């Protein structure tokens, strides 16, 4: 089983490494991951061998505290956000009171050396005891306020697992002890008339050093706590999205109840402006729902009866009733929060290096401090000098930065991904994605829309488009085939009236037959036509041409005469081509796997530009292809819908599920894309690269800082250059290193994936209708041309000669001006040729195009139109 624990007392990477090592050593523990940033631990263990109590006991023996996390819905369980705020407020009070005492402490101690004005009773040898006692009484409250460093530091030291608090406790404690020793020497000197001793030790009090070290480190912790609180902003926003109230109908009575009390099957009412309480299905009414919080898609989605709605999304307009299907931890929001939380609790492989170093770092630092002190004493340095060196080494060495380098970047990175509809399920997946060099795409539902749509209407001579569509839709309305539904949907979109059909029958392997208005009507493939004496060589040519374009033709006849053909295809998504180009620009090979016929697959390949196609494959063949690529040494990401692609998703180095975003592929994929947009694949890989780059920057800084800081603190450059680090400077530098690492990770909050311009690769909004001149069977009755239509009008291309364009900005202005004309579907502007080619419907007047260019500040010197 897997269980999550809250861990207390951890302050640095050495702490988390010690806890992880102690728990991992227990029999029955299969995996243990400790997160310093979240003060949490996830343990996977055999509950027959080990109990939760034994895990808590192991953590306590290591010198820390642990307790199982309560369920999120428990009233007794404080939220992570509340815990973070509480820690922040505690640190804020400690910082304020520390400065209240440290500022006068520092002023008085340094005043006589810096020539600052001081009361006379602090000056001179005769007042040495007043001066020393005042410093002691000011330093003592600072030590008491920050006693946590001493309690935790010495406790872990006794457990032989020293951490950063141990370094602080030893450094500041040594300063305090030496200050008390100096206090006694001053008292002895004043009592015995040894004024030289009094003068010497008055200048060697280390109270200001101890107080300043503790205050500066606490200031660093305060800034760190504030920055750490911001790393989980995206998760906090998701938590805050959870609706608080719900309007439920029970026993015919409307009542408002807390959202967590909604039960599966409840009838809910959602009004305009309200949040949808849980996941479910819309039963009555309509609504325009803002799903941006879940999917990242900014455009509201219109919902009709039968449509699914997602909890925590907002009904912007409309009124509807819905049935609750998923409540509590089953909702999409709850799953997103769980996934993000698990990702931020997991550990990336790159973090193992920091963990290994941190585990032995503190003992090595203590050893370096002792050796430095002994060496300086042996070479004749004073005890005070040697002590200063030891304290500086202890204070400057900060394993905190090592421990924060990875989890902060991962938390910000996964949070940023969640805000953009990209759910990364583990830190390992986040790291692996940056090294992907092959992306394998499933076709249906990934590159294409996943549902057929009408793309072409090919009419025989003398047959009207409406006649063909009406007959076809009337027959197909009685069929449940997906291609039939596409034709019916097209007819409904055009408000076509359906005709009654008699003696309807389905002919296996061929199509449909029925009687409309006393005439036998046929709908199906060429075999059906041939069986009824309607075979023609032109039909085969037409079918081949459509197949080359990735389309499936259905032929229709009535009363023994061919009416025409309707082509249906699973059209390419508008963003697919741009996504493939983006991946290729990143140096990634793109491969498409599909179970479709090779001719259809090749047509899709030409449309979107993938590098290679593997067609006519079964699910197990997809998995085999992934394995083959991996055996070649490639890092493979598989993108699919997560159901029939599950074996391939599981085999790939990174499995990416693309879908509408509730529970699709939650189990088989490593990354879940909430939007049905292939561009998010490139965005996820870019995010991975940015996060890993950030982690490497953090680790470099953490290692580099210690490599430079420790030798200076140890006095290695003192003999040659007189370079020595004051303990107060060491404390400031140590605090800065942690704040720097966290602040650097926060830069990921501003990450935005690059977006290439999206070219429309899907089928036109209105299908093509091509009318032939021939009308009798036995002749070449069907001829397909390349004429396009927009809303029933033929698309024309106009070439405009333009004067006045001088630079790329001019091109941009002309392009925007022409694109702003209603009915324009494409614009290509050439600065060198001083021309613009505009694709627009025939209803768009030439004068309208000229006026748009003229209004933009340029001159049209010529215009030529032609069909294209």
mmCIF file of C-alpha atoms in Angstrom, residues 226-571:
data_model
loop_
_atom_site.group_PDB
_atom_site.id
_atom_site.type_symbol
_atom_site.label_atom_id
_atom_site.label_comp_id
_atom_site.label_asym_id
_atom_site.label_seq_id
_atom_site.Cartn_x
_atom_site.Cartn_y
_atom_site.Cartn_z
ATOM 1 C CA UNK A 226 7.481 33.553 1.351
ATOM 2 C CA UNK A 227 8.955 32.383 -1.958
ATOM 3 C CA UNK A 228 8.075 28.737 -1.276
ATOM 4 C CA UNK A 229 4.488 29.762 -0.643
ATOM 5 C CA UNK A 230 4.339 31.156 -4.159
ATOM 6 C CA UNK A 231 5.714 27.989 -5.788
ATOM 7 C CA UNK A 232 2.385 26.211 -5.323
ATOM 8 C CA UNK A 233 0.203 29.073 -6.544
ATOM 9 C CA UNK A 234 -1.271 27.016 -9.384
ATOM 10 C CA UNK A 235 -2.197 24.174 -7.014
ATOM 11 C CA UNK A 236 -3.645 26.627 -4.505
ATOM 12 C CA UNK A 237 -5.773 28.184 -7.243
ATOM 13 C CA UNK A 238 -7.062 24.720 -8.170
ATOM 14 C CA UNK A 239 -7.921 24.051 -4.529
ATOM 15 C CA UNK A 240 -9.755 27.360 -4.323
ATOM 16 C CA UNK A 241 -11.768 26.487 -7.446
ATOM 17 C CA UNK A 242 -13.706 23.812 -5.593
ATOM 18 C CA UNK A 243 -17.294 25.114 -5.294
ATOM 19 C CA UNK A 244 -18.508 25.646 -1.746
ATOM 20 C CA UNK A 245 -22.284 25.361 -2.338
ATOM 21 C CA UNK A 246 -24.626 23.406 -4.592
ATOM 22 C CA UNK A 247 -28.344 23.747 -5.364
ATOM 23 C CA UNK A 248 -29.876 20.270 -5.233
ATOM 24 C CA UNK A 249 -33.441 19.050 -5.847
ATOM 25 C CA UNK A 250 -34.515 16.426 -3.321
ATOM 26 C CA UNK A 251 -38.092 15.336 -2.905
ATOM 27 C CA UNK A 252 -39.147 18.012 -5.378
ATOM 28 C CA UNK A 253 -37.703 20.743 -3.148
ATOM 29 C CA UNK A 254 -34.752 22.970 -4.065
ATOM 30 C CA UNK A 255 -32.182 23.358 -1.304
ATOM 31 C CA UNK A 256 -28.666 24.778 -1.036
ATOM 32 C CA UNK A 257 -26.174 22.405 0.568
ATOM 33 C CA UNK A 258 -22.365 22.264 0.946
ATOM 34 C CA UNK A 259 -20.848 20.921 -2.273
ATOM 35 C CA UNK A 260 -19.106 18.039 -0.463
ATOM 36 C CA UNK A 261 -22.549 16.689 0.560
ATOM 37 C CA UNK A 262 -23.675 16.162 -3.035
ATOM 38 C CA UNK A 263 -24.292 12.474 -3.698
ATOM 39 C CA UNK A 264 -24.020 10.519 -6.914
ATOM 40 C CA UNK A 265 -27.289 10.644 -8.839
ATOM 41 C CA UNK A 266 -28.478 13.931 -7.281
ATOM 42 C CA UNK A 267 -30.382 16.379 -9.505
ATOM 43 C CA UNK A 268 -28.609 19.750 -9.430
ATOM 44 C CA UNK A 269 -29.586 23.208 -10.664
ATOM 45 C CA UNK A 270 -26.926 25.544 -12.055
ATOM 46 C CA UNK A 271 -27.783 29.172 -12.785
ATOM 47 C CA UNK A 272 -25.858 31.789 -14.769
ATOM 48 C CA UNK A 273 -22.684 32.875 -12.984
ATOM 49 C CA UNK A 274 -22.556 29.810 -10.704
ATOM 50 C CA UNK A 275 -19.850 27.166 -10.506
ATOM 51 C CA UNK A 276 -20.790 23.626 -11.475
ATOM 52 C CA UNK A 277 -20.483 21.668 -8.181
ATOM 53 C CA UNK A 278 -19.481 18.208 -9.495
ATOM 54 C CA UNK A 279 -18.973 16.255 -12.713
ATOM 55 C CA UNK A 280 -22.141 15.100 -14.431
ATOM 56 C CA UNK A 281 -24.458 15.218 -17.419
ATOM 57 C CA UNK A 282 -26.711 18.101 -18.465
ATOM 58 C CA UNK A 283 -30.354 16.970 -18.499
ATOM 59 C CA UNK A 284 -32.442 20.088 -19.215
ATOM 60 C CA UNK A 285 -31.698 23.591 -20.448
ATOM 61 C CA UNK A 286 -28.537 25.032 -21.968
ATOM 62 C CA UNK A 287 -25.469 26.879 -20.820
ATOM 63 C CA UNK A 288 -22.255 28.513 -21.975
ATOM 64 C CA UNK A 289 -19.578 27.039 -19.731
ATOM 65 C CA UNK A 290 -16.138 28.511 -19.062
ATOM 66 C CA UNK A 291 -13.863 25.442 -18.726
ATOM 67 C CA UNK A 292 -10.576 27.396 -18.721
ATOM 68 C CA UNK A 293 -9.777 26.444 -15.123
ATOM 69 C CA UNK A 294 -9.733 22.745 -16.052
ATOM 70 C CA UNK A 295 -8.758 22.598 -19.715
ATOM 71 C CA UNK A 296 -6.949 25.917 -20.130
ATOM 72 C CA UNK A 297 -9.222 26.665 -23.104
ATOM 73 C CA UNK A 298 -10.357 30.293 -22.878
ATOM 74 C CA UNK A 299 -13.378 30.041 -25.229
ATOM 75 C CA UNK A 300 -16.631 29.090 -23.446
ATOM 76 C CA UNK A 301 -18.250 25.804 -24.536
ATOM 77 C CA UNK A 302 -21.963 25.656 -25.348
ATOM 78 C CA UNK A 303 -23.655 22.780 -23.523
ATOM 79 C CA UNK A 304 -26.831 20.988 -24.613
ATOM 80 C CA UNK A 305 -28.831 18.162 -22.990
ATOM 81 C CA UNK A 306 -26.696 15.013 -22.984
ATOM 82 C CA UNK A 307 -23.381 16.889 -22.809
ATOM 83 C CA UNK A 308 -20.945 16.219 -19.977
ATOM 84 C CA UNK A 309 -20.111 19.054 -17.594
ATOM 85 C CA UNK A 310 -17.074 19.291 -15.334
ATOM 86 C CA UNK A 311 -17.089 20.376 -11.704
ATOM 87 C CA UNK A 312 -15.465 23.728 -10.796
ATOM 88 C CA UNK A 313 -16.167 25.161 -14.259
ATOM 89 C CA UNK A 314 -18.420 28.239 -14.477
ATOM 90 C CA UNK A 315 -21.773 28.549 -16.210
ATOM 91 C CA UNK A 316 -21.429 31.999 -17.769
ATOM 92 C CA UNK A 317 -24.928 32.158 -19.203
ATOM 93 C CA UNK A 318 -28.012 29.993 -19.285
ATOM 94 C CA UNK A 319 -29.868 27.811 -16.810
ATOM 95 C CA UNK A 320 -29.803 24.024 -16.670
ATOM 96 C CA UNK A 321 -30.399 20.935 -14.611
ATOM 97 C CA UNK A 322 -27.762 18.227 -14.365
ATOM 98 C CA UNK A 323 -27.258 14.798 -12.865
ATOM 99 C CA UNK A 324 -24.281 14.297 -10.536
ATOM 100 C CA UNK A 325 -22.180 11.403 -11.844
ATOM 101 C CA UNK A 326 -18.845 11.925 -10.065
ATOM 102 C CA UNK A 327 -18.517 13.434 -6.614
ATOM 103 C CA UNK A 328 -15.764 13.967 -4.050
ATOM 104 C CA UNK A 329 -12.431 12.444 -5.046
ATOM 105 C CA UNK A 330 -13.876 11.156 -8.338
ATOM 106 C CA UNK A 331 -14.268 14.591 -9.953
ATOM 107 C CA UNK A 332 -11.899 15.883 -12.611
ATOM 108 C CA UNK A 333 -10.714 18.680 -10.296
ATOM 109 C CA UNK A 334 -9.923 16.215 -7.497
ATOM 110 C CA UNK A 335 -7.989 14.005 -9.918
ATOM 111 C CA UNK A 336 -6.034 16.988 -11.257
ATOM 112 C CA UNK A 337 -5.091 18.081 -7.740
ATOM 113 C CA UNK A 338 -4.098 14.514 -6.873
ATOM 114 C CA UNK A 339 -1.958 14.169 -9.991
ATOM 115 C CA UNK A 340 -0.189 17.475 -9.449
ATOM 116 C CA UNK A 341 0.346 16.676 -5.779
ATOM 117 C CA UNK A 342 1.806 13.271 -6.622
ATOM 118 C CA UNK A 343 4.071 14.823 -9.248
ATOM 119 C CA UNK A 344 5.437 17.388 -6.810
ATOM 120 C CA UNK A 345 5.901 14.705 -4.149
ATOM 121 C CA UNK A 346 7.856 12.410 -6.463
ATOM 122 C CA UNK A 347 11.566 12.671 -7.072
ATOM 123 C CA UNK A 348 13.268 13.198 -10.428
ATOM 124 C CA UNK A 349 16.390 11.134 -11.185
ATOM 125 C CA UNK A 350 18.437 14.340 -11.300
ATOM 126 C CA UNK A 351 17.595 14.900 -7.616
ATOM 127 C CA UNK A 352 19.466 11.745 -6.570
ATOM 128 C CA UNK A 353 22.826 13.435 -7.038
ATOM 129 C CA UNK A 354 21.854 16.224 -4.641
ATOM 130 C CA UNK A 355 20.482 13.692 -2.142
ATOM 131 C CA UNK A 356 23.683 11.634 -2.150
ATOM 132 C CA UNK A 357 25.813 14.724 -1.608
ATOM 133 C CA UNK A 358 23.519 16.181 1.063
ATOM 134 C CA UNK A 359 23.560 12.922 3.039
ATOM 135 C CA UNK A 360 27.273 13.295 3.813
ATOM 136 C CA UNK A 361 27.586 17.061 3.401
ATOM 137 C CA UNK A 362 27.013 18.237 6.997
ATOM 138 C CA UNK A 363 29.419 15.762 8.668
ATOM 139 C CA UNK A 364 32.077 16.747 6.120
ATOM 140 C CA UNK A 365 31.499 20.452 6.860
ATOM 141 C CA UNK A 366 31.821 19.884 10.609
ATOM 142 C CA UNK A 367 35.040 17.991 9.912
ATOM 143 C CA UNK A 368 36.353 20.829 7.714
ATOM 144 C CA UNK A 369 35.519 23.377 10.457
ATOM 145 C CA UNK A 370 37.396 21.382 13.123
ATOM 146 C CA UNK A 371 40.400 20.723 10.876
ATOM 147 C CA UNK A 372 40.551 24.419 9.881
ATOM 148 C CA UNK A 373 40.498 25.491 13.521
ATOM 149 C CA UNK A 374 43.204 23.014 14.510
ATOM 150 C CA UNK A 375 45.430 23.911 11.571
ATOM 151 C CA UNK A 376 45.253 27.640 12.339
ATOM 152 C CA UNK A 377 46.032 26.984 15.999
ATOM 153 C CA UNK A 378 49.032 24.855 14.973
ATOM 154 C CA UNK A 379 50.419 27.577 12.702
ATOM 155 C CA UNK A 380 50.350 30.054 15.585
ATOM 156 C CA UNK A 381 47.040 31.906 15.074
ATOM 157 C CA UNK A 382 45.132 33.112 18.128
ATOM 158 C CA UNK A 383 42.275 31.095 19.517
ATOM 159 C CA UNK A 384 39.866 33.892 18.579
ATOM 160 C CA UNK A 385 41.056 33.821 14.955
ATOM 161 C CA UNK A 386 40.787 30.041 14.757
ATOM 162 C CA UNK A 387 37.312 30.146 16.313
ATOM 163 C CA UNK A 388 36.204 32.778 13.793
ATOM 164 C CA UNK A 389 37.402 30.519 10.971
ATOM 165 C CA UNK A 390 35.509 27.505 12.357
ATOM 166 C CA UNK A 391 32.311 29.475 12.888
ATOM 167 C CA UNK A 392 32.487 30.954 9.365
ATOM 168 C CA UNK A 393 32.880 27.485 7.808
ATOM 169 C CA UNK A 394 29.920 26.148 9.780
ATOM 170 C CA UNK A 395 27.676 29.068 8.903
ATOM 171 C CA UNK A 396 28.565 29.546 5.225
ATOM 172 C CA UNK A 397 27.969 25.901 4.306
ATOM 173 C CA UNK A 398 24.338 25.620 3.245
ATOM 174 C CA UNK A 399 22.870 22.278 2.204
ATOM 175 C CA UNK A 400 19.511 24.070 2.049
ATOM 176 C CA UNK A 401 20.135 25.229 -1.511
ATOM 177 C CA UNK A 402 20.902 21.643 -2.553
ATOM 178 C CA UNK A 403 17.667 20.396 -1.072
ATOM 179 C CA UNK A 404 15.529 23.109 -2.637
ATOM 180 C CA UNK A 405 17.112 23.058 -6.110
ATOM 181 C CA UNK A 406 14.973 20.243 -7.530
ATOM 182 C CA UNK A 407 11.626 20.270 -5.675
ATOM 183 C CA UNK A 408 11.038 24.005 -6.113
ATOM 184 C CA UNK A 409 11.566 23.827 -9.879
ATOM 185 C CA UNK A 410 9.405 20.689 -10.156
ATOM 186 C CA UNK A 411 6.597 22.214 -8.109
ATOM 187 C CA UNK A 412 6.564 25.441 -10.112
ATOM 188 C CA UNK A 413 6.926 23.548 -13.419
ATOM 189 C CA UNK A 414 4.102 21.092 -12.764
ATOM 190 C CA UNK A 415 1.934 23.888 -11.380
ATOM 191 C CA UNK A 416 2.539 25.952 -14.498
ATOM 192 C CA UNK A 417 1.676 22.939 -16.643
ATOM 193 C CA UNK A 418 -1.570 22.367 -14.715
ATOM 194 C CA UNK A 419 -2.555 25.996 -15.235
ATOM 195 C CA UNK A 420 -2.186 25.439 -18.993
ATOM 196 C CA UNK A 421 -4.060 22.140 -19.102
ATOM 197 C CA UNK A 422 -0.949 19.903 -19.084
ATOM 198 C CA UNK A 423 -0.944 17.417 -16.188
ATOM 199 C CA UNK A 424 2.446 15.859 -15.467
ATOM 200 C CA UNK A 425 2.011 12.810 -13.259
ATOM 201 C CA UNK A 426 5.558 12.427 -11.942
ATOM 202 C CA UNK A 427 8.832 14.270 -11.655
ATOM 203 C CA UNK A 428 10.476 11.415 -13.557
ATOM 204 C CA UNK A 429 8.154 11.996 -16.533
ATOM 205 C CA UNK A 430 8.918 15.702 -16.393
ATOM 206 C CA UNK A 431 12.641 14.996 -16.574
ATOM 207 C CA UNK A 432 12.434 12.271 -19.233
ATOM 208 C CA UNK A 433 10.344 14.416 -21.588
ATOM 209 C CA UNK A 434 13.205 16.870 -22.154
ATOM 210 C CA UNK A 435 15.335 14.165 -23.809
ATOM 211 C CA UNK A 436 12.650 12.837 -26.196
ATOM 212 C CA UNK A 437 13.855 12.693 -29.824
ATOM 213 C CA UNK A 438 10.990 10.723 -31.407
ATOM 214 C CA UNK A 439 7.283 11.482 -30.976
ATOM 215 C CA UNK A 440 4.904 8.761 -32.159
ATOM 216 C CA UNK A 441 1.375 9.967 -32.880
ATOM 217 C CA UNK A 442 -1.796 7.937 -33.088
ATOM 218 C CA UNK A 443 -3.951 9.224 -35.971
ATOM 219 C CA UNK A 444 -7.586 8.975 -34.947
ATOM 220 C CA UNK A 445 -8.502 11.501 -32.261
ATOM 221 C CA UNK A 446 -4.939 12.743 -32.000
ATOM 222 C CA UNK A 447 -3.981 14.154 -35.393
ATOM 223 C CA UNK A 448 -7.584 14.033 -36.616
ATOM 224 C CA UNK A 449 -10.834 15.071 -34.959
ATOM 225 C CA UNK A 450 -11.760 11.461 -34.199
ATOM 226 C CA UNK A 451 -15.206 11.648 -35.797
ATOM 227 C CA UNK A 452 -16.120 11.663 -39.497
ATOM 228 C CA UNK A 453 -17.371 14.788 -41.257
ATOM 229 C CA UNK A 454 -18.692 15.430 -44.764
ATOM 230 C CA UNK A 455 -15.994 16.968 -46.963
ATOM 231 C CA UNK A 456 -17.336 16.691 -50.548
ATOM 232 C CA UNK A 457 -20.655 16.501 -52.368
ATOM 233 C CA UNK A 458 -20.148 15.221 -55.938
ATOM 234 C CA UNK A 459 -23.367 15.556 -57.984
ATOM 235 C CA UNK A 460 -24.227 13.892 -61.278
ATOM 236 C CA UNK A 461 -25.325 16.095 -64.148
ATOM 237 C CA UNK A 462 -28.763 17.583 -63.652
ATOM 238 C CA UNK A 463 -28.833 16.676 -59.963
ATOM 239 C CA UNK A 464 -29.121 19.494 -57.432
ATOM 240 C CA UNK A 465 -26.954 19.452 -54.338
ATOM 241 C CA UNK A 466 -30.011 19.609 -52.073
ATOM 242 C CA UNK A 467 -31.611 16.628 -53.878
ATOM 243 C CA UNK A 468 -28.490 14.490 -53.354
ATOM 244 C CA UNK A 469 -28.147 15.460 -49.689
ATOM 245 C CA UNK A 470 -31.865 15.003 -48.917
ATOM 246 C CA UNK A 471 -32.005 11.504 -50.386
ATOM 247 C CA UNK A 472 -28.721 10.468 -48.765
ATOM 248 C CA UNK A 473 -29.610 11.796 -45.315
ATOM 249 C CA UNK A 474 -33.102 10.265 -45.365
ATOM 250 C CA UNK A 475 -31.593 6.816 -45.915
ATOM 251 C CA UNK A 476 -28.618 7.241 -43.600
ATOM 252 C CA UNK A 477 -30.797 8.552 -40.754
ATOM 253 C CA UNK A 478 -31.971 4.982 -40.226
ATOM 254 C CA UNK A 479 -28.391 3.675 -39.940
ATOM 255 C CA UNK A 480 -26.144 3.741 -36.871
ATOM 256 C CA UNK A 481 -22.905 3.720 -38.849
ATOM 257 C CA UNK A 482 -20.480 6.605 -37.947
ATOM 258 C CA UNK A 483 -20.295 7.656 -41.614
ATOM 259 C CA UNK A 484 -24.079 7.812 -41.709
ATOM 260 C CA UNK A 485 -24.150 10.084 -38.668
ATOM 261 C CA UNK A 486 -21.770 12.495 -40.447
ATOM 262 C CA UNK A 487 -24.140 12.801 -43.427
ATOM 263 C CA UNK A 488 -27.167 13.279 -41.175
ATOM 264 C CA UNK A 489 -25.327 15.951 -39.183
ATOM 265 C CA UNK A 490 -24.493 17.805 -42.425
ATOM 266 C CA UNK A 491 -28.132 17.675 -43.509
ATOM 267 C CA UNK A 492 -29.335 18.941 -40.138
ATOM 268 C CA UNK A 493 -26.822 21.794 -40.286
ATOM 269 C CA UNK A 494 -28.405 22.853 -43.605
ATOM 270 C CA UNK A 495 -31.956 22.474 -42.249
ATOM 271 C CA UNK A 496 -32.685 19.718 -44.776
ATOM 272 C CA UNK A 497 -36.114 18.084 -44.569
ATOM 273 C CA UNK A 498 -35.955 14.301 -44.165
ATOM 274 C CA UNK A 499 -38.160 12.141 -46.407
ATOM 275 C CA UNK A 500 -40.037 9.048 -45.183
ATOM 276 C CA UNK A 501 -38.364 5.755 -46.113
ATOM 277 C CA UNK A 502 -40.208 2.496 -46.660
ATOM 278 C CA UNK A 503 -38.929 -1.086 -46.810
ATOM 279 C CA UNK A 504 -35.548 -0.026 -45.359
ATOM 280 C CA UNK A 505 -32.885 -2.758 -45.272
ATOM 281 C CA UNK A 506 -29.159 -3.026 -44.642
ATOM 282 C CA UNK A 507 -27.104 -5.075 -47.099
ATOM 283 C CA UNK A 508 -23.990 -6.447 -45.344
ATOM 284 C CA UNK A 509 -20.754 -5.338 -46.937
ATOM 285 C CA UNK A 510 -22.524 -3.062 -49.441
ATOM 286 C CA UNK A 511 -24.811 -0.454 -47.886
ATOM 287 C CA UNK A 512 -28.482 0.500 -47.570
ATOM 288 C CA UNK A 513 -31.643 0.170 -49.665
ATOM 289 C CA UNK A 514 -35.075 1.756 -49.216
ATOM 290 C CA UNK A 515 -38.041 3.205 -51.039
ATOM 291 C CA UNK A 516 -38.621 6.962 -51.091
ATOM 292 C CA UNK A 517 -41.625 8.352 -52.945
ATOM 293 C CA UNK A 518 -42.187 5.029 -54.653
ATOM 294 C CA UNK A 519 -38.608 4.913 -56.017
ATOM 295 C CA UNK A 520 -35.897 2.468 -54.949
ATOM 296 C CA UNK A 521 -32.968 4.358 -53.397
ATOM 297 C CA UNK A 522 -29.478 3.033 -52.807
ATOM 298 C CA UNK A 523 -26.669 4.204 -50.473
ATOM 299 C CA UNK A 524 -23.348 2.405 -50.236
ATOM 300 C CA UNK A 525 -20.143 1.405 -51.984
ATOM 301 C CA UNK A 526 -19.388 0.483 -55.592
ATOM 302 C CA UNK A 527 -20.359 -3.156 -54.977
ATOM 303 C CA UNK A 528 -23.906 -2.035 -54.241
ATOM 304 C CA UNK A 529 -24.046 0.023 -57.457
ATOM 305 C CA UNK A 530 -22.614 -2.818 -59.510
ATOM 306 C CA UNK A 531 -25.211 -5.217 -58.105
ATOM 307 C CA UNK A 532 -27.899 -2.864 -59.445
ATOM 308 C CA UNK A 533 -26.340 -2.278 -62.866
ATOM 309 C CA UNK A 534 -24.873 1.149 -62.146
ATOM 310 C CA UNK A 535 -21.173 0.330 -62.634
ATOM 311 C CA UNK A 536 -18.970 2.833 -64.482
ATOM 312 C CA UNK A 537 -15.136 3.164 -64.834
ATOM 313 C CA UNK A 538 -15.423 6.784 -63.699
ATOM 314 C CA UNK A 539 -16.581 5.597 -60.287
ATOM 315 C CA UNK A 540 -13.317 3.745 -59.654
ATOM 316 C CA UNK A 541 -11.281 6.769 -60.702
ATOM 317 C CA UNK A 542 -13.310 9.001 -58.402
ATOM 318 C CA UNK A 543 -12.956 6.591 -55.512
ATOM 319 C CA UNK A 544 -9.193 6.396 -56.004
ATOM 320 C CA UNK A 545 -8.847 10.176 -56.138
ATOM 321 C CA UNK A 546 -10.853 10.585 -52.930
ATOM 322 C CA UNK A 547 -8.912 7.793 -51.222
ATOM 323 C CA UNK A 548 -5.662 9.562 -52.128
ATOM 324 C CA UNK A 549 -7.024 12.516 -50.161
ATOM 325 C CA UNK A 550 -7.863 10.334 -47.149
ATOM 326 C CA UNK A 551 -11.625 10.386 -47.857
ATOM 327 C CA UNK A 552 -14.254 7.629 -48.058
ATOM 328 C CA UNK A 553 -16.873 8.031 -50.829
ATOM 329 C CA UNK A 554 -20.467 6.820 -50.450
ATOM 330 C CA UNK A 555 -22.515 6.546 -53.660
ATOM 331 C CA UNK A 556 -26.228 7.268 -53.943
ATOM 332 C CA UNK A 557 -28.851 6.351 -56.583
ATOM 333 C CA UNK A 558 -32.619 6.833 -56.956
ATOM 334 C CA UNK A 559 -34.988 5.237 -59.388
ATOM 335 C CA UNK A 560 -32.158 3.552 -61.289
ATOM 336 C CA UNK A 561 -30.195 6.790 -61.779
ATOM 337 C CA UNK A 562 -26.995 7.791 -60.064
ATOM 338 C CA UNK A 563 -27.429 10.942 -57.976
ATOM 339 C CA UNK A 564 -23.788 11.366 -56.985
ATOM 340 C CA UNK A 565 -21.363 10.678 -54.175
ATOM 341 C CA UNK A 566 -20.717 12.117 -50.733
ATOM 342 C CA UNK A 567 -17.159 11.951 -49.382
ATOM 343 C CA UNK A 568 -16.663 11.557 -45.641
ATOM 344 C CA UNK A 569 -13.372 11.791 -43.740
ATOM 345 C CA UNK A 570 -11.987 12.045 -40.256
ATOM 346 C CA UNK A 571 -10.635 15.544 -40.814
#
